Tab-separated table of C-alpha atoms in Angstrom:
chain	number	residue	atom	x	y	z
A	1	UNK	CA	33.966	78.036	112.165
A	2	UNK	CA	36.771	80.266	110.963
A	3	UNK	CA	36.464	84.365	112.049
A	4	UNK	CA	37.589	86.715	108.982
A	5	UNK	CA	38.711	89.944	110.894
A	6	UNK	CA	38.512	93.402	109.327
A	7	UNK	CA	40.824	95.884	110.506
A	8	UNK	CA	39.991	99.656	109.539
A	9	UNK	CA	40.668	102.357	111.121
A	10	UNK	CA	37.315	104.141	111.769
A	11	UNK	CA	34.742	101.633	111.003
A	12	UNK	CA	31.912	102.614	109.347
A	13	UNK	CA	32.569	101.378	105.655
A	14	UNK	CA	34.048	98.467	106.767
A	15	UNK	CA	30.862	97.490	109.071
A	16	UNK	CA	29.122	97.644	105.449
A	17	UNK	CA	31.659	95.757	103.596
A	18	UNK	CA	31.548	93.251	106.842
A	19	UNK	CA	27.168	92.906	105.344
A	20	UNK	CA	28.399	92.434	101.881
A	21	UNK	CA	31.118	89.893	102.385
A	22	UNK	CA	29.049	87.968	104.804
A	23	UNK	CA	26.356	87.692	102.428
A	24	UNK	CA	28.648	85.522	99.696
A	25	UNK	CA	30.429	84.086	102.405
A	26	UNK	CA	29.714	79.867	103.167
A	27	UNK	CA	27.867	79.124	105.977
A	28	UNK	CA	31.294	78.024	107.899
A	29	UNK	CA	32.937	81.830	107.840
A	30	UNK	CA	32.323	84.603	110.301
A	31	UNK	CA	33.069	87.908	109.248
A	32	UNK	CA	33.573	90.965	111.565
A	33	UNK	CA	35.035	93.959	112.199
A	34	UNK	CA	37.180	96.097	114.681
A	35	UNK	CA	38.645	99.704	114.053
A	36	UNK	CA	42.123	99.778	115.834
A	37	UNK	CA	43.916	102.662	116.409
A	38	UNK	CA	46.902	100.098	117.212
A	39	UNK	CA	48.162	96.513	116.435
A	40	UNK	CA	48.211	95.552	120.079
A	41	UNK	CA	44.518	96.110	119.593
A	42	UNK	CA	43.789	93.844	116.741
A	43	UNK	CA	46.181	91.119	118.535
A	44	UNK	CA	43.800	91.318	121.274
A	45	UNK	CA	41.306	90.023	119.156
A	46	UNK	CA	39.788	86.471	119.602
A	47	UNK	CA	41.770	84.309	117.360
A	48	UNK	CA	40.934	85.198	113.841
A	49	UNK	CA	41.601	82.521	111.042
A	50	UNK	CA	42.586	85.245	108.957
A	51	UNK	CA	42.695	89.416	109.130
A	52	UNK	CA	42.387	91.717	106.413
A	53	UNK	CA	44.146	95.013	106.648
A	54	UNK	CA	41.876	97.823	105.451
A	55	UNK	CA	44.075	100.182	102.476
A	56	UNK	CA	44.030	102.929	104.955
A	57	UNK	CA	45.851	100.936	107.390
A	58	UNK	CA	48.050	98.724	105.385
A	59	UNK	CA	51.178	100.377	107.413
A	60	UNK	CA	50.363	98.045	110.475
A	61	UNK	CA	50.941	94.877	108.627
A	62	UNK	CA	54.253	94.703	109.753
A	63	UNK	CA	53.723	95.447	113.018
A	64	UNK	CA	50.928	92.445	113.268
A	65	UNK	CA	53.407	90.246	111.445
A	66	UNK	CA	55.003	89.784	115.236
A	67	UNK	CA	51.493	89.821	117.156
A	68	UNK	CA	49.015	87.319	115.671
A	69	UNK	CA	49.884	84.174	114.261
A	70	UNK	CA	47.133	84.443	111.561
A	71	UNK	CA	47.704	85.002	107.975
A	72	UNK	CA	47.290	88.517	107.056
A	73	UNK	CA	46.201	90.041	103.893
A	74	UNK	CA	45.740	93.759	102.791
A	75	UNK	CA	42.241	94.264	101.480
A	76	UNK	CA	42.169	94.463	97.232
A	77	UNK	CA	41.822	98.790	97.299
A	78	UNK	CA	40.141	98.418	94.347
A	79	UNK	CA	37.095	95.939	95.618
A	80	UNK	CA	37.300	98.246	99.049
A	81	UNK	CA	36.322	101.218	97.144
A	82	UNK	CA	33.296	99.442	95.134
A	83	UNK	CA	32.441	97.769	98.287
A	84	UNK	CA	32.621	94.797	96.843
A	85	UNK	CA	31.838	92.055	99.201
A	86	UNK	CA	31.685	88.607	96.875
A	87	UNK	CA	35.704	89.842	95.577
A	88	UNK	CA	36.541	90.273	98.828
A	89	UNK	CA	35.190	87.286	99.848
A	90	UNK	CA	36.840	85.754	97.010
A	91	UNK	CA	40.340	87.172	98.120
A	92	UNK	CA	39.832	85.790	101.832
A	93	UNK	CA	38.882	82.741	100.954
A	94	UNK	CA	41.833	82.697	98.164
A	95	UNK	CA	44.005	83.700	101.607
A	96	UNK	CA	42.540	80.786	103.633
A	97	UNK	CA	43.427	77.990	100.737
A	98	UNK	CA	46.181	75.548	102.017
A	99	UNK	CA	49.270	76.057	100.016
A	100	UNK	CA	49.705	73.723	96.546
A	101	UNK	CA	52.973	71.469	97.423
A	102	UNK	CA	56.135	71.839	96.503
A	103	UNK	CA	57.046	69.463	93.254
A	104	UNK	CA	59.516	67.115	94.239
A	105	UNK	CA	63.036	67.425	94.225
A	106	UNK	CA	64.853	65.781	91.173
């Protein structure tokens, strides 16, 4: 099971957009939410696969660079706004896709 974490920094669209992107996500993805104030907070969090930085608080993503060891992505503003759960979806799971490899050296 792999835990998609939403970081806002009030919570109440994102607990909608956490519906919505559940909804197209596969059965092996968890979505959820937490509104930190603080990036100790959303370290404290129960090891996410991967956490998505609301627009509004894109300035912590530096910060969480040095506190979780998950990958971190800033939430498409665009698809935020529209509430747009199955793009959103699409960009997580575009996130959680193992890097293609590097073509050999010649």
């Amino acid at each position: 099971m792999i835990q998609i974490l939403l970081v806002c920094s009030a919570g109440m669209s994102t607990h909608l957009l956490v519906r919505r992107m559940q909804q197209a996500a596969p059965a092996n993805i968890t979505v959820t939410a937490t509104a930190a104030a603080t990036a100790g907070e959303v370290a404290k969090e129960l090891a996410p696969g991967l956490v998505m930085l609301g627009p509004q608080v894109r300035f912590m993503i530096d910060q969480l660079r040095h506190q979780v060891t998950a990958p971190l992505v800033i939430l498409d503003t665009q698809a935020f706004m529209q509430m747009d759960g199955s793009a959103l979806m699409a960009q997580a799971m575009a996130a959680l896709a193992p890097a293609p490899p590097s073509p050999p050296h010649a």
